[in-house]
XYZ file of C-alpha atoms in Angstrom:
667
model
C -62.843 2.306 -6.477
C -62.623 -0.860 -4.404
C -63.121 -4.536 -5.181
C -64.548 -6.968 -2.622
C -63.610 -10.655 -2.751
C -65.578 -13.293 -0.834
C -64.830 -16.990 -0.365
C -66.895 -19.613 1.456
C -64.549 -22.354 2.666
C -65.228 -25.470 4.685
C -64.272 -23.765 7.953
C -64.180 -20.004 7.388
C -65.747 -17.463 5.067
C -63.183 -14.850 4.028
C -63.588 -11.288 2.822
C -60.902 -9.028 1.360
C -60.981 -5.454 0.059
C -58.549 -4.439 -2.704
C -57.971 -0.939 -3.990
C -57.553 0.094 -7.631
C -53.812 -0.634 -7.484
C -54.435 -4.190 -6.260
C -53.269 -3.521 -2.693
C -55.102 -5.293 0.111
C -56.911 -2.731 2.285
C -58.531 -5.081 4.814
C -59.245 -8.769 5.421
C -61.809 -10.482 7.648
C -62.897 -13.997 8.526
C -66.133 -15.405 9.896
C -67.153 -19.024 10.584
C -68.770 -20.656 7.564
C -72.417 -21.263 8.419
C -73.119 -24.504 6.572
C -76.852 -24.398 7.248
C -77.012 -20.981 5.543
C -73.864 -19.785 3.766
C -75.294 -16.275 3.525
C -74.955 -15.799 7.294
C -71.194 -16.352 7.178
C -70.872 -14.140 4.109
C -72.804 -11.374 5.834
C -70.666 -11.555 8.975
C -67.412 -11.418 6.999
C -68.746 -8.552 4.910
C -69.713 -6.457 7.927
C -66.330 -7.058 9.566
C -64.213 -6.190 6.518
C -66.127 -2.937 6.085
C -65.615 -2.109 9.758
C -61.878 -2.828 9.608
C -61.334 -0.874 6.402
C -63.422 2.140 7.315
C -64.384 2.330 3.632
C -67.741 3.509 2.405
C -69.840 0.699 0.884
C -70.624 2.969 -2.065
C -66.925 2.948 -3.017
C -67.064 -0.782 -3.843
C -67.433 -1.203 -7.598
C -67.012 -4.983 -8.006
C -67.780 -8.050 -5.875
C -66.389 -11.517 -6.594
C -67.530 -14.746 -4.920
C -65.881 -18.154 -4.863
C -67.941 -20.906 -3.315
C -67.753 -24.584 -2.417
C -71.534 -24.874 -2.639
C -71.805 -26.578 -6.054
C -68.914 -28.948 -5.362
C -70.226 -29.949 -1.946
C -73.787 -30.378 -3.218
C -72.661 -32.862 -5.888
C -70.361 -34.722 -3.486
C -73.125 -34.991 -0.873
C -75.878 -35.827 -3.388
C -77.824 -32.671 -2.612
C -79.699 -30.275 -4.867
C -83.122 -29.914 -6.371
C -85.166 -32.672 -7.980
C -84.652 -32.726 -11.755
C -86.493 -34.323 -14.635
C -84.240 -35.637 -17.409
C -85.337 -35.554 -21.057
C -83.206 -37.708 -23.375
C -83.971 -37.166 -27.064
C -82.899 -39.958 -29.414
C -81.171 -41.942 -26.655
C -81.624 -45.625 -25.876
C -82.343 -46.717 -22.264
C -79.082 -48.692 -22.192
C -77.164 -45.418 -22.486
C -78.156 -44.580 -18.908
C -75.393 -46.962 -17.865
C -72.732 -44.850 -19.579
C -70.842 -42.073 -17.785
C -72.607 -42.957 -14.529
C -75.726 -41.226 -15.810
C -78.147 -43.699 -14.228
C -76.391 -43.504 -10.864
C -76.528 -39.699 -10.958
C -80.226 -39.761 -11.928
C -81.215 -41.916 -8.959
C -84.952 -41.806 -8.345
C -85.596 -38.673 -10.426
C -87.834 -39.111 -13.488
C -86.499 -39.655 -17.006
C -88.158 -39.652 -20.428
C -86.779 -41.201 -23.624
C -88.223 -39.051 -26.379
C -87.997 -39.707 -30.084
C -85.834 -37.393 -32.174
C -82.172 -36.444 -32.238
C -79.661 -35.950 -35.041
C -76.767 -37.790 -36.647
C -73.097 -36.832 -36.797
C -73.749 -34.500 -39.748
C -76.603 -32.704 -38.000
C -79.411 -34.322 -39.996
C -82.553 -35.246 -38.042
C -82.823 -38.983 -37.362
C -86.508 -38.617 -36.502
C -88.911 -35.778 -35.742
C -89.048 -34.580 -32.145
C -91.846 -36.496 -30.378
C -93.619 -33.485 -28.943
C -96.574 -35.510 -27.635
C -94.300 -37.785 -25.576
C -92.454 -34.786 -24.180
C -95.649 -32.982 -23.193
C -97.047 -36.116 -21.535
C -93.855 -36.459 -19.473
C -94.066 -32.828 -18.408
C -97.689 -33.199 -17.339
C -96.762 -36.233 -15.173
C -93.691 -34.732 -13.536
C -93.973 -30.919 -13.340
C -95.242 -31.042 -9.759
C -92.364 -33.331 -8.684
C -89.304 -31.473 -9.980
C -87.589 -28.126 -9.545
C -85.947 -28.064 -12.984
C -85.446 -30.048 -16.168
C -82.353 -31.190 -18.050
C -82.463 -31.881 -21.785
C -79.929 -33.731 -23.910
C -80.388 -34.681 -27.538
C -78.207 -36.960 -29.638
C -75.583 -34.926 -31.526
C -77.036 -31.642 -30.304
C -73.586 -30.057 -30.644
C -73.958 -30.715 -34.382
C -77.546 -29.485 -34.484
C -79.257 -28.041 -31.374
C -82.737 -27.710 -32.923
C -84.421 -30.434 -30.848
C -82.891 -29.242 -27.576
C -83.986 -25.693 -28.326
C -87.504 -26.825 -29.210
C -87.759 -28.909 -26.024
C -86.538 -25.976 -23.951
C -89.246 -23.725 -25.405
C -91.951 -26.341 -24.804
C -90.895 -26.849 -21.172
C -90.783 -23.100 -20.504
C -94.220 -22.580 -22.034
C -95.919 -25.621 -20.499
C -94.669 -25.600 -16.901
C -92.267 -22.678 -16.435
C -89.495 -24.702 -14.834
C -85.808 -23.782 -15.377
C -84.267 -25.807 -18.209
C -80.646 -26.889 -18.677
C -79.791 -27.946 -22.227
C -76.590 -29.838 -22.895
C -75.311 -27.834 -25.877
C -75.208 -24.684 -23.705
C -72.795 -26.422 -21.318
C -70.503 -28.443 -23.590
C -69.376 -28.382 -27.206
C -67.830 -31.858 -27.471
C -69.366 -35.158 -28.509
C -70.307 -37.859 -25.940
C -74.035 -37.596 -25.392
C -74.231 -39.375 -22.011
C -71.590 -37.108 -20.462
C -73.334 -34.029 -21.863
C -76.586 -35.350 -20.390
C -74.871 -35.910 -17.035
C -73.525 -32.353 -17.066
C -76.972 -30.950 -17.893
C -78.585 -33.061 -15.147
C -76.133 -31.860 -12.492
C -76.628 -28.294 -13.696
C -80.419 -28.596 -13.328
C -79.998 -29.972 -9.800
C -77.786 -27.042 -8.811
C -80.010 -24.268 -10.198
C -82.205 -23.817 -7.102
C -79.434 -23.920 -4.492
C -76.948 -21.688 -6.319
C -79.738 -19.262 -7.211
C -80.699 -19.161 -3.529
C -77.093 -18.414 -2.529
C -76.882 -15.596 -5.075
C -80.219 -14.197 -3.880
C -79.040 -14.197 -0.269
C -75.644 -12.792 -1.118
C -77.186 -10.042 -3.242
C -79.598 -9.165 -0.435
C -76.714 -8.988 2.047
C -74.730 -6.710 -0.241
C -77.731 -4.455 -0.759
C -78.380 -4.287 2.992
C -74.772 -3.137 3.451
C -75.240 -0.421 0.831
C -73.197 -2.162 -1.887
C -74.655 -1.861 -5.388
C -71.693 -3.240 -7.363
C -71.926 -6.056 -9.935
C -71.584 -9.563 -8.449
C -69.280 -12.014 -10.225
C -68.780 -15.708 -9.408
C -65.605 -17.737 -9.944
C -65.891 -20.569 -12.453
C -64.046 -23.848 -12.050
C -61.375 -22.715 -14.518
C -60.587 -19.593 -12.478
C -62.374 -17.123 -14.764
C -65.211 -14.894 -13.588
C -68.838 -15.074 -14.674
C -71.751 -12.735 -14.013
C -74.090 -13.796 -11.224
C -76.943 -14.037 -13.733
C -74.912 -16.526 -15.775
C -74.018 -18.481 -12.615
C -77.760 -18.944 -12.050
C -78.102 -20.458 -15.527
C -74.829 -22.438 -15.462
C -74.212 -23.287 -11.801
C -72.342 -26.476 -12.708
C -69.557 -24.241 -14.047
C -68.863 -23.166 -10.452
C -67.707 -26.685 -9.545
C -64.151 -26.390 -8.105
C -64.640 -22.627 -7.845
C -62.724 -22.447 -4.541
C -59.564 -24.279 -5.670
C -59.540 -22.302 -8.916
C -59.784 -19.038 -6.983
C -56.839 -20.091 -4.812
C -54.678 -20.688 -7.897
C -55.608 -17.293 -9.348
C -55.005 -15.649 -5.971
C -51.600 -17.336 -5.669
C -50.490 -15.972 -9.026
C -51.664 -12.479 -8.129
C -50.111 -12.408 -4.651
C -46.733 -13.898 -5.633
C -46.254 -12.737 -9.218
C -45.203 -16.313 -10.092
C -46.319 -17.576 -13.476
C -45.271 -21.190 -12.789
C -45.763 -22.877 -9.425
C -47.268 -25.749 -7.519
C -50.086 -24.238 -5.452
C -51.023 -26.034 -2.241
C -53.928 -24.651 -0.232
C -54.231 -26.139 3.247
C -57.553 -25.475 4.885
C -59.188 -26.860 7.967
C -60.700 -29.865 6.182
C -58.705 -30.525 3.016
C -55.551 -29.690 1.120
C -55.955 -28.797 -2.562
C -52.953 -29.022 -4.887
C -52.869 -27.665 -8.434
C -50.401 -26.377 -10.994
C -50.155 -22.859 -12.381
C -48.381 -22.705 -15.745
C -47.912 -19.542 -17.760
C -49.933 -17.616 -15.198
C -53.059 -19.748 -15.668
C -54.382 -22.723 -13.704
C -53.689 -26.025 -15.468
C -57.035 -27.333 -16.764
C -58.168 -30.938 -16.499
C -58.384 -32.100 -20.134
C -61.082 -34.647 -19.276
C -63.392 -32.178 -17.538
C -64.097 -31.609 -13.864
C -64.447 -34.763 -11.793
C -66.448 -34.330 -8.610
C -68.318 -36.755 -6.399
C -67.379 -39.629 -8.708
C -68.947 -37.892 -11.728
C -66.808 -36.946 -14.736
C -68.501 -33.874 -16.172
C -67.755 -31.862 -19.312
C -67.140 -28.689 -17.291
C -63.849 -26.905 -17.945
C -62.153 -26.740 -14.550
C -58.795 -26.634 -12.865
C -56.867 -29.876 -12.655
C -56.926 -30.218 -8.904
C -56.021 -32.983 -6.505
C -57.624 -32.961 -3.071
C -56.857 -34.915 0.078
C -58.766 -34.992 3.357
C -55.885 -33.492 5.291
C -55.876 -30.084 6.969
C -55.239 -28.136 10.114
C -58.424 -29.476 11.686
C -57.949 -33.118 10.664
C -58.777 -35.705 13.275
C -55.780 -37.087 15.181
C -56.598 -40.680 16.014
C -55.010 -43.882 17.210
C -54.687 -46.556 14.523
C -52.470 -49.360 15.720
C -53.353 -51.327 12.568
C -51.657 -48.748 10.331
C -48.162 -50.114 10.865
C -46.819 -46.741 12.001
C -44.446 -46.999 14.964
C -46.515 -44.667 17.132
C -49.917 -45.744 15.741
C -50.916 -42.179 14.880
C -53.180 -41.350 11.935
C -54.635 -38.118 10.533
C -58.022 -37.436 8.946
C -59.935 -37.590 6.767
C -62.643 -36.411 9.170
C -62.578 -32.787 10.262
C -62.920 -31.957 13.962
C -63.374 -28.659 15.736
C -60.017 -28.243 17.533
C -60.077 -28.450 21.326
C -58.447 -25.012 21.436
C -61.351 -23.515 19.496
C -64.024 -25.400 21.463
C -62.579 -24.280 24.800
C -62.177 -20.698 23.601
C -65.914 -20.470 22.922
C -67.119 -22.867 25.654
C -64.442 -22.957 28.373
C -66.645 -24.281 31.185
C -67.976 -27.553 29.744
C -64.816 -28.348 27.761
C -62.338 -27.950 30.616
C -64.674 -29.681 33.068
C -64.847 -32.749 30.826
C -61.108 -32.826 30.100
C -60.283 -32.541 33.818
C -62.788 -35.257 34.735
C -61.355 -37.621 32.140
C -57.797 -37.010 33.321
C -58.742 -37.993 36.901
C -60.037 -41.410 35.893
C -57.812 -44.363 36.703
C -57.878 -45.685 33.114
C -58.056 -43.867 29.778
C -61.315 -44.010 27.832
C -61.989 -44.509 24.127
C -63.806 -41.180 23.877
C -61.425 -39.040 25.938
C -60.962 -35.507 24.555
C -63.880 -36.003 22.136
C -66.967 -33.802 21.981
C -70.149 -33.313 19.964
C -71.972 -30.056 19.426
C -75.209 -29.140 17.720
C -75.031 -27.139 14.483
C -78.642 -27.110 13.426
C -80.682 -30.185 14.300
C -83.620 -29.899 11.911
C -86.482 -32.050 13.322
C -87.719 -32.748 9.798
C -84.461 -34.512 8.927
C -84.209 -36.696 12.044
C -85.034 -40.263 11.058
C -85.322 -42.434 14.176
C -85.554 -42.501 17.968
C -81.779 -42.845 18.489
C -81.098 -39.731 16.415
C -83.913 -37.870 18.166
C -82.511 -38.675 21.606
C -79.021 -37.440 20.702
C -80.347 -34.316 18.985
C -82.439 -33.463 22.045
C -79.420 -33.667 24.369
C -77.168 -31.633 22.094
C -79.778 -28.981 21.308
C -80.456 -28.285 24.981
C -76.833 -28.461 26.148
C -75.020 -25.283 27.183
C -72.142 -26.159 24.844
C -70.243 -29.183 23.544
C -71.035 -32.521 25.174
C -68.273 -35.045 25.923
C -68.769 -38.241 23.937
C -68.163 -40.468 26.952
C -71.272 -38.903 28.494
C -73.314 -38.767 25.286
C -72.852 -42.244 23.810
C -74.411 -45.316 25.354
C -73.832 -48.250 23.051
C -73.201 -48.832 19.359
C -76.661 -47.737 18.260
C -76.046 -44.272 19.703
C -72.626 -44.098 18.033
C -74.119 -45.016 14.637
C -76.886 -42.434 15.106
C -74.319 -39.752 15.949
C -72.333 -40.489 12.783
C -75.521 -40.171 10.717
C -76.227 -36.755 12.223
C -72.629 -35.709 11.525
C -72.889 -36.896 7.913
C -76.003 -34.758 7.406
C -74.279 -31.667 8.793
C -76.519 -31.295 11.849
C -73.845 -32.179 14.422
C -70.129 -31.430 14.586
C -67.369 -33.333 16.351
C -64.527 -31.818 18.357
C -61.178 -33.246 19.378
C -57.400 -33.041 19.078
C -56.083 -31.799 15.709
C -52.851 -30.423 14.197
C -54.137 -26.973 15.188
C -54.011 -28.171 18.800
C -50.505 -29.577 18.270
C -49.387 -26.130 17.061
C -50.891 -24.575 20.204
C -49.056 -27.052 22.437
C -45.761 -26.082 20.784
C -46.453 -22.358 20.936
C -46.527 -22.023 17.156
C -50.138 -20.902 17.244
C -51.739 -18.821 19.980
C -55.126 -17.703 18.670
C -57.211 -19.990 20.881
C -57.028 -21.936 24.169
C -53.622 -23.648 24.368
C -54.379 -25.101 27.812
C -57.204 -27.206 26.370
C -54.884 -28.420 23.627
C -52.277 -29.515 26.189
C -54.908 -31.342 28.231
C -55.983 -33.163 25.075
C -52.394 -34.189 24.332
C -51.954 -35.468 27.880
C -55.103 -37.599 27.512
C -53.718 -39.108 24.296
C -50.480 -39.977 26.096
C -52.393 -42.065 28.626
C -53.319 -44.484 25.836
C -50.382 -46.865 25.500
C -49.315 -48.625 22.339
C -49.544 -52.386 21.797
C -46.346 -52.978 23.741
C -47.586 -50.949 26.668
C -45.157 -48.115 25.957
C -45.960 -44.420 25.913
C -46.577 -42.977 22.474
C -44.365 -39.996 23.276
C -42.367 -38.840 26.301
C -44.205 -35.527 26.632
C -47.057 -33.428 25.284
C -44.506 -31.450 23.244
C -43.042 -34.619 21.748
C -46.532 -35.894 20.922
C -47.452 -32.584 19.258
C -44.204 -32.646 17.262
C -45.031 -36.129 15.951
C -48.484 -34.964 14.891
C -47.068 -32.037 12.911
C -44.288 -34.197 11.452
C -46.954 -36.602 10.215
C -48.886 -33.732 8.626
C -45.733 -32.509 6.875
C -44.795 -35.993 5.630
C -48.261 -36.757 4.279
C -48.560 -33.312 2.688
C -45.149 -33.607 0.998
C -46.048 -37.055 -0.324
C -49.317 -35.718 -1.741
C -47.680 -32.734 -3.433
C -45.002 -35.034 -4.861
C -47.523 -37.533 -6.235
C -49.635 -34.722 -7.732
C -46.585 -33.290 -9.499
C -45.568 -36.753 -10.713
C -49.028 -37.377 -12.150
C -48.806 -34.028 -13.983
C -45.618 -35.367 -15.620
C -47.439 -38.506 -16.736
C -45.867 -40.704 -14.061
C -47.935 -43.157 -12.004
C -48.391 -40.686 -9.158
C -50.654 -42.579 -6.771
C -48.579 -44.514 -4.265
C -45.270 -43.309 -5.726
C -44.264 -41.728 -2.403
C -44.019 -45.196 -0.868
C -41.388 -46.352 -3.407
C -38.156 -47.408 -1.643
C -36.089 -44.860 -3.589
C -38.407 -42.039 -2.581
C -38.326 -43.184 1.026
C -34.530 -43.293 0.855
C -34.430 -39.757 -0.548
C -36.559 -38.448 2.310
C -34.531 -40.290 4.937
C -31.296 -38.580 3.896
C -30.513 -40.137 0.539
C -27.753 -42.537 1.635
C -27.486 -45.828 3.447
C -26.142 -47.845 0.533
C -24.499 -47.746 -2.861
C -27.469 -45.890 -4.367
C -28.072 -42.321 -3.257
C -31.409 -40.701 -3.963
C -32.816 -37.205 -3.896
C -36.132 -35.633 -4.805
C -36.639 -32.181 -6.296
C -39.762 -30.485 -7.601
C -38.824 -28.167 -10.458
C -41.254 -25.417 -9.408
C -41.595 -23.461 -6.166
C -44.411 -24.489 -3.866
C -46.806 -21.682 -2.998
C -48.370 -22.398 0.377
C -51.813 -20.939 0.955
C -54.136 -21.041 3.931
C -53.939 -19.633 7.422
C -51.627 -22.465 8.551
C -49.360 -22.465 5.479
C -46.495 -20.692 7.257
C -46.484 -23.422 9.912
C -46.039 -26.344 7.554
C -44.954 -25.455 4.030
C -41.327 -24.452 4.637
C -40.704 -28.007 5.913
C -42.807 -29.537 3.120
C -40.889 -27.640 0.430
C -37.580 -28.644 2.026
C -38.560 -32.325 1.682
C -39.314 -31.667 -1.989
C -36.018 -29.878 -2.654
C -37.624 -26.619 -3.665
C -38.500 -23.197 -2.293
C -41.591 -22.408 -0.285
C -43.329 -19.146 -1.108
C -45.827 -18.018 1.514
C -47.303 -14.736 0.299
C -48.677 -12.018 2.486
C -52.398 -12.643 2.945
C -51.928 -16.355 2.192
C -54.884 -17.042 4.464
C -57.316 -15.190 2.185
C -55.862 -16.051 -1.238
C -59.165 -17.594 -2.343
C -61.004 -14.348 -1.630
C -58.305 -12.429 -3.524
C -58.655 -14.824 -6.462
C -62.410 -14.285 -6.410
C -62.014 -10.686 -7.527
C -58.747 -10.370 -9.478
C -59.534 -12.861 -12.231
C -60.565 -12.123 -15.795
C -63.654 -13.008 -17.776
C -62.789 -15.782 -20.193
C -65.105 -17.593 -22.612
C -64.695 -19.976 -25.511
C -66.909 -20.921 -28.426
C -66.381 -23.737 -30.925
C -67.852 -24.129 -34.394
C -67.183 -26.942 -36.856
C -67.281 -27.663 -40.559
C -68.112 -31.148 -41.846
C -68.644 -32.499 -45.330
C -71.885 -34.511 -45.417
C -71.728 -34.933 -49.184
C -69.833 -33.994 -52.300
C -69.680 -30.243 -52.740
C -71.403 -29.527 -49.424
C -69.629 -27.894 -46.480
C -71.788 -27.738 -43.379
C -71.182 -25.214 -40.610
C -72.236 -26.372 -37.135
C -72.645 -23.434 -34.747
C -74.283 -23.188 -31.365
C -77.315 -21.517 -32.883
C -77.894 -23.823 -35.862
C -76.432 -25.314 -39.053
C -75.882 -23.888 -42.515
C -74.626 -25.433 -45.779
C -72.162 -23.842 -48.199
C -70.953 -24.928 -51.623
C -67.520 -23.351 -51.124
C -65.094 -24.334 -48.325
C -63.607 -20.851 -47.928
C -67.076 -19.363 -47.543
C -67.938 -22.030 -45.003
C -64.732 -21.331 -43.050
C -65.413 -17.597 -43.023
C -68.979 -18.202 -41.830
C -67.805 -20.607 -39.122
C -65.223 -18.122 -37.862
C -67.768 -15.302 -37.832
C -70.190 -17.510 -35.894
C -67.519 -18.457 -33.345
C -66.620 -14.792 -32.852
C -70.279 -13.850 -32.516
C -70.954 -16.591 -29.949
C -67.961 -15.764 -27.771
C -68.645 -12.021 -27.977
C -72.204 -12.669 -26.834
C -70.949 -14.769 -23.898
C -68.416 -12.114 -22.882
C -71.107 -9.450 -22.960
C -73.389 -11.580 -20.768
C -70.551 -11.963 -18.271
C -69.957 -8.225 -18.086
C -66.532 -8.177 -19.759
C -64.853 -4.922 -20.705
C -62.021 -4.385 -23.209
C -62.492 -7.891 -24.568
C -60.056 -9.485 -26.999
C -60.871 -12.514 -29.146
C -58.327 -14.949 -30.564
C -59.270 -17.572 -33.158
C -57.496 -20.840 -33.969
C -58.431 -23.115 -36.866
C -57.697 -26.850 -36.852
C -58.223 -28.582 -40.207
C -58.382 -32.368 -40.087
C -57.834 -33.954 -43.484
C -57.093 -37.389 -44.880
C -55.119 -38.402 -47.967
C -56.915 -40.598 -50.522
C -55.597 -41.226 -54.010
C -53.256 -38.284 -53.726
C -56.161 -36.014 -52.792
C -56.672 -34.194 -49.490
C -60.192 -34.813 -48.218
C -61.676 -32.731 -45.430
C -62.838 -34.718 -42.413
C -63.623 -31.825 -40.106
C -62.506 -28.302 -39.347
C -62.737 -26.948 -35.817
C -62.767 -23.196 -35.258
C -62.100 -22.189 -31.644
C -62.652 -18.594 -30.533
C -61.285 -17.662 -27.098
C -62.158 -14.293 -25.627
C -60.882 -12.551 -22.503
C -61.727 -9.266 -20.863
C -61.690 -7.426 -17.566
C -64.772 -7.620 -15.342
C -66.706 -4.399 -15.733
C -66.794 -2.288 -12.567
C -69.807 -0.194 -11.690
C -71.878 1.230 -8.896
C -75.652 1.075 -9.057
C-alpha cells in the first residue's frame, strides 16, 4: 500500500510516494500552473508514477496541500456571495473588517437571532429572507449566513440554510458550522470567506479527482487543513476556508515526520516566500486568535505562521535609498531566474543579454524580461494592456523589458498584467547568485553570470563598482538573503516568547551579537533554544549559515524540497467539538450543542448530556473525515463565581478532541 502526497506551491507542484513504512519511494516536481492548478498536479503525478514504477492501483491514500484558498483571499478572488445577517445591525458591518470583505456583494439584514442564553430575540423574518433570495439568486454563487448568538442556539441559521437550499439551490455556509466561539461579526466574516471559496476549491477538487481517476488511482483524497490535520475532500468542499494556510501547515507536519524532532523552528524557503512556524510537542503551534490572511482575522484554527516575501526567486534590485552600503535589496516580488529563463529559451535570453552588454551605458531594464503566462482577452482592460499582451503572446519566448516598454504608461500596464497573473517577470535572483558561485547547477549558469555582469555596470552614488567581480556580487546577494532570513527567524521566535518581535533584529545589541559580539565593554550573543529545520529545495544552500547566526543547529532533512507533499499525507485526522452549559434562571441548566439547546433541572445531568453531545459531534466529524481508530479526549472547564459564600455557575465548557488515522482504501 502506497500513499501519494501532493503540494501546490507558488513555483512548483510536488508529488511524493511513501510506502507503508513511511519511506519515500519517489519524488517529482512540475511547474505550478497558476491559470489551472490541475495541470501542474497532473504533470507531477505522471512523473512520480513513472519514476517509482509503481502501479496506480497500489496507491491507497492521496493527500493534497494547496495555496489556493490562501491566495484567493489575499488576491480578493473567489465566487460572488450573498451575506445573510440575522439579528445584526448595519453598523456591525464595520467590525472585524466585515464590510471591507463584503465589497460590492449583496447583504441582507434579517430579523431574528438569539441572546446569550439561546432564547430567540425575535422570530426569523422568513419573508425578508425569501425576498432577498429572489433578488440575488442570479447574481451569486453561494450564500453565507450568520445569526446573532448562533453558537448558543443555531435554529435560525439552520432554518435559513434550509430555505436557501429549497428556494434557489445555492451552496450555503453557516457560521456555527465553522466556529464555536462568540463574536458574531468574525463568525460572519469566516462564513462569507468560506462561501466565496466554495466554487474555486470545489473546482480544484473536481480537477484533481479527475486527474487521479485518469491515472488509475481510486484512493480516498484528503486535504490538509490550516492546523495541519487532514480532512476528507467532501468536507473540504463544504469548509474550504479551513484550508487557509494549508501549505505552511503541511510543511510543519512534514518537518516533524522527516526529522523526528518534536520541538523545532521550521523555516520553509520557497521561490516566492519564506514561512516560519514553531513545532512544539510534535504539533504545529496554533494561532490563538485564528488564521489571519489577506488582512482578515478569521475564526479558522490554523498554524501560527509568519511569512515574508523572501525566497530563492526574489527580485535582486538596486535601492540606493535603502542606506545599505552596496544599495542592494531583495524582494518582495518574485522573478523567474535568468538561469531558468535561458534554460527554456536560450536564444532570445542570451541575445538580449549580449546586446545589453555591448551598449556603452547600462540601462534601467538590463537583464529584465517579461513572458506571457495566459493573457486572457476578457481580463484585459485598456489599449496599453492589449498592446503589451499582443507582443508577449506572439513572441517566441521572453521579451527584454528595454524592448517592450515605451514610457510610463506601458510600465504601469505591465505591472497590472503581472498583478493579475497573466504575465511573469524574469531577472537576477538569489538562484542566479548560487549558479554564479557554482552552488547550484540545475539551469543555465552562463545566463546568471551575464546578469551579474550587467548589474556590475551600474555604479553606486559615488561612482564606484558595487562589487569587484561577478562572484563577489553573487556572494553579497546570498549574504543579504542569509542576514534577512536570520533576522526574520529571530523576530518570529521572539514574538512567540511574547517579546516585541517586529524590528527587534535592528536593535544595537542584536547587531553587535551578529557582528562578533565585542567591540566594547558589553558583549552580546544570540541563541535560539530550538534547532532550525530548513525546508525547501534551496534550504541546504542557506540554512546552515542562518542557524549559525542564531547560535543553533540547522537540520536539513532528506527530501527537504518536498516536505510539504510529505506533510500532505502523513498527518492525522483531528476534530474538536465544544458544548456549553449556562444558567439562564434559577434551577435551570441549559446545554448548548451544535445541534440545538436543551434544559435540565440538575447540573450533573446537564453536564453528562453536554459531554455526550460533544462526543457525538466530534465522532460525527471524524467519521465524515474518514478517520480510523479514532480516540476522543474530553476536558471540562467550569467557570464559577463566589457570592455570599456560595459558588454560582457562570458557564461550563466541554471540549471534545478526537484524533484518528486517515482511512486507506482502493476503489
